[in-house]
Amino acid sequence: MVSIARRNRLAAIVTTLLLAGYLMLTLRSTPLASQSTARTVGAVSAVAWYLLTFRIVQRIAFEWLKSRRS
């Protein structure tokens, strides 16, 4: 059985990879002069997305476990 922490990480990683793929496709059409800035913003966005998604899924799992015990 997969632990809850592993599921949290897996959900965060899968959605982050989807977001990163979307950003890569979208940012290819940026002008050459601002491409490095766009890549930096995209990378920071992907990291922030991972952290937020992990915390949200973790909180949902915690609340779900708490409701099952009562």
JSON list of C-alpha atoms in Angstrom, two decimals:
[
{"chain": "A", "resi": 1, "resn": "MET", "atom": "CA", "xyz": [0.00, 0.00, 0.00]},
{"chain": "A", "resi": 2, "resn": "VAL", "atom": "CA", "xyz": [1.28, 3.44, -0.92]},
{"chain": "A", "resi": 3, "resn": "SER", "atom": "CA", "xyz": [1.70, 5.75, 2.05]},
{"chain": "A", "resi": 4, "resn": "ILE", "atom": "CA", "xyz": [-0.17, 9.03, 2.19]},
{"chain": "A", "resi": 5, "resn": "ALA", "atom": "CA", "xyz": [3.05, 11.05, 2.08]},
{"chain": "A", "resi": 6, "resn": "ARG", "atom": "CA", "xyz": [4.02, 9.26, -1.12]},
{"chain": "A", "resi": 7, "resn": "ARG", "atom": "CA", "xyz": [0.64, 10.00, -2.66]},
{"chain": "A", "resi": 8, "resn": "ASN", "atom": "CA", "xyz": [1.01, 13.66, -1.71]},
{"chain": "A", "resi": 9, "resn": "ARG", "atom": "CA", "xyz": [4.38, 13.85, -3.38]},
{"chain": "A", "resi": 10, "resn": "LEU", "atom": "CA", "xyz": [3.17, 11.94, -6.43]},
{"chain": "A", "resi": 11, "resn": "ALA", "atom": "CA", "xyz": [0.18, 14.25, -6.92]},
{"chain": "A", "resi": 12, "resn": "ALA", "atom": "CA", "xyz": [2.41, 17.31, -6.57]},
{"chain": "A", "resi": 13, "resn": "ILE", "atom": "CA", "xyz": [5.03, 15.95, -8.98]},
{"chain": "A", "resi": 14, "resn": "VAL", "atom": "CA", "xyz": [2.53, 14.90, -11.65]},
{"chain": "A", "resi": 15, "resn": "THR", "atom": "CA", "xyz": [0.72, 18.24, -11.67]},
{"chain": "A", "resi": 16, "resn": "THR", "atom": "CA", "xyz": [4.03, 20.13, -11.60]},
{"chain": "A", "resi": 17, "resn": "LEU", "atom": "CA", "xyz": [5.30, 18.18, -14.61]},
{"chain": "A", "resi": 18, "resn": "LEU", "atom": "CA", "xyz": [2.09, 18.98, -16.47]},
{"chain": "A", "resi": 19, "resn": "LEU", "atom": "CA", "xyz": [2.47, 22.67, -15.61]},
{"chain": "A", "resi": 20, "resn": "ALA", "atom": "CA", "xyz": [6.15, 22.66, -16.61]},
{"chain": "A", "resi": 21, "resn": "GLY", "atom": "CA", "xyz": [5.28, 21.05, -19.95]},
{"chain": "A", "resi": 22, "resn": "TYR", "atom": "CA", "xyz": [2.62, 23.66, -20.58]},
{"chain": "A", "resi": 23, "resn": "LEU", "atom": "CA", "xyz": [5.03, 26.46, -19.67]},
{"chain": "A", "resi": 24, "resn": "MET", "atom": "CA", "xyz": [7.71, 25.07, -21.97]},
{"chain": "A", "resi": 25, "resn": "LEU", "atom": "CA", "xyz": [5.28, 24.99, -24.89]},
{"chain": "A", "resi": 26, "resn": "THR", "atom": "CA", "xyz": [3.89, 28.43, -24.13]},
{"chain": "A", "resi": 27, "resn": "LEU", "atom": "CA", "xyz": [7.21, 30.15, -23.50]},
{"chain": "A", "resi": 28, "resn": "ARG", "atom": "CA", "xyz": [8.76, 28.95, -26.77]},
{"chain": "A", "resi": 29, "resn": "SER", "atom": "CA", "xyz": [6.98, 31.76, -28.57]},
{"chain": "A", "resi": 30, "resn": "THR", "atom": "CA", "xyz": [8.43, 34.54, -26.39]},
{"chain": "A", "resi": 31, "resn": "PRO", "atom": "CA", "xyz": [10.72, 37.04, -28.09]},
{"chain": "A", "resi": 32, "resn": "LEU", "atom": "CA", "xyz": [14.42, 36.21, -27.88]},
{"chain": "A", "resi": 33, "resn": "ALA", "atom": "CA", "xyz": [15.24, 39.34, -25.84]},
{"chain": "A", "resi": 34, "resn": "SER", "atom": "CA", "xyz": [13.00, 38.33, -22.93]},
{"chain": "A", "resi": 35, "resn": "GLN", "atom": "CA", "xyz": [13.34, 34.55, -23.14]},
{"chain": "A", "resi": 36, "resn": "SER", "atom": "CA", "xyz": [15.70, 34.19, -20.17]},
{"chain": "A", "resi": 37, "resn": "THR", "atom": "CA", "xyz": [13.37, 36.22, -17.96]},
{"chain": "A", "resi": 38, "resn": "ALA", "atom": "CA", "xyz": [10.40, 34.16, -19.11]},
{"chain": "A", "resi": 39, "resn": "ARG", "atom": "CA", "xyz": [12.25, 30.92, -18.34]},
{"chain": "A", "resi": 40, "resn": "THR", "atom": "CA", "xyz": [13.17, 32.17, -14.88]},
{"chain": "A", "resi": 41, "resn": "VAL", "atom": "CA", "xyz": [9.57, 33.17, -14.14]},
{"chain": "A", "resi": 42, "resn": "GLY", "atom": "CA", "xyz": [8.40, 29.80, -15.48]},
{"chain": "A", "resi": 43, "resn": "ALA", "atom": "CA", "xyz": [10.84, 27.89, -13.28]},
{"chain": "A", "resi": 44, "resn": "VAL", "atom": "CA", "xyz": [9.88, 29.85, -10.17]},
{"chain": "A", "resi": 45, "resn": "SER", "atom": "CA", "xyz": [6.21, 29.31, -10.98]},
{"chain": "A", "resi": 46, "resn": "ALA", "atom": "CA", "xyz": [6.72, 25.56, -11.31]},
{"chain": "A", "resi": 47, "resn": "VAL", "atom": "CA", "xyz": [8.54, 25.37, -7.95]},
{"chain": "A", "resi": 48, "resn": "ALA", "atom": "CA", "xyz": [5.85, 27.45, -6.24]},
{"chain": "A", "resi": 49, "resn": "TRP", "atom": "CA", "xyz": [3.18, 25.26, -7.84]},
{"chain": "A", "resi": 50, "resn": "TYR", "atom": "CA", "xyz": [4.87, 22.11, -6.48]},
{"chain": "A", "resi": 51, "resn": "LEU", "atom": "CA", "xyz": [5.13, 23.50, -2.95]},
{"chain": "A", "resi": 52, "resn": "LEU", "atom": "CA", "xyz": [1.55, 24.74, -2.88]},
{"chain": "A", "resi": 53, "resn": "THR", "atom": "CA", "xyz": [0.13, 21.56, -4.38]},
{"chain": "A", "resi": 54, "resn": "PHE", "atom": "CA", "xyz": [2.04, 19.39, -1.93]},
{"chain": "A", "resi": 55, "resn": "ARG", "atom": "CA", "xyz": [0.77, 21.39, 1.04]},
{"chain": "A", "resi": 56, "resn": "ILE", "atom": "CA", "xyz": [-2.83, 21.40, -0.23]},
{"chain": "A", "resi": 57, "resn": "VAL", "atom": "CA", "xyz": [-2.88, 17.66, -0.87]},
{"chain": "A", "resi": 58, "resn": "GLN", "atom": "CA", "xyz": [-1.22, 17.06, 2.48]},
{"chain": "A", "resi": 59, "resn": "ARG", "atom": "CA", "xyz": [-3.88, 19.11, 4.24]},
{"chain": "A", "resi": 60, "resn": "ILE", "atom": "CA", "xyz": [-6.71, 17.31, 2.42]},
{"chain": "A", "resi": 61, "resn": "ALA", "atom": "CA", "xyz": [-5.26, 13.93, 3.37]},
{"chain": "A", "resi": 62, "resn": "PHE", "atom": "CA", "xyz": [-4.85, 15.02, 6.99]},
{"chain": "A", "resi": 63, "resn": "GLU", "atom": "CA", "xyz": [-8.46, 16.23, 7.20]},
{"chain": "A", "resi": 64, "resn": "TRP", "atom": "CA", "xyz": [-9.69, 13.04, 5.54]},
{"chain": "A", "resi": 65, "resn": "LEU", "atom": "CA", "xyz": [-7.80, 10.87, 8.03]},
{"chain": "A", "resi": 66, "resn": "LYS", "atom": "CA", "xyz": [-9.06, 12.99, 10.90]},
{"chain": "A", "resi": 67, "resn": "SER", "atom": "CA", "xyz": [-12.68, 12.56, 9.75]},
{"chain": "A", "resi": 68, "resn": "ARG", "atom": "CA", "xyz": [-12.26, 8.78, 9.42]},
{"chain": "A", "resi": 69, "resn": "ARG", "atom": "CA", "xyz": [-11.08, 8.43, 13.01]},
{"chain": "A", "resi": 70, "resn": "SER", "atom": "CA", "xyz": [-14.02, 10.21, 14.59]}
]
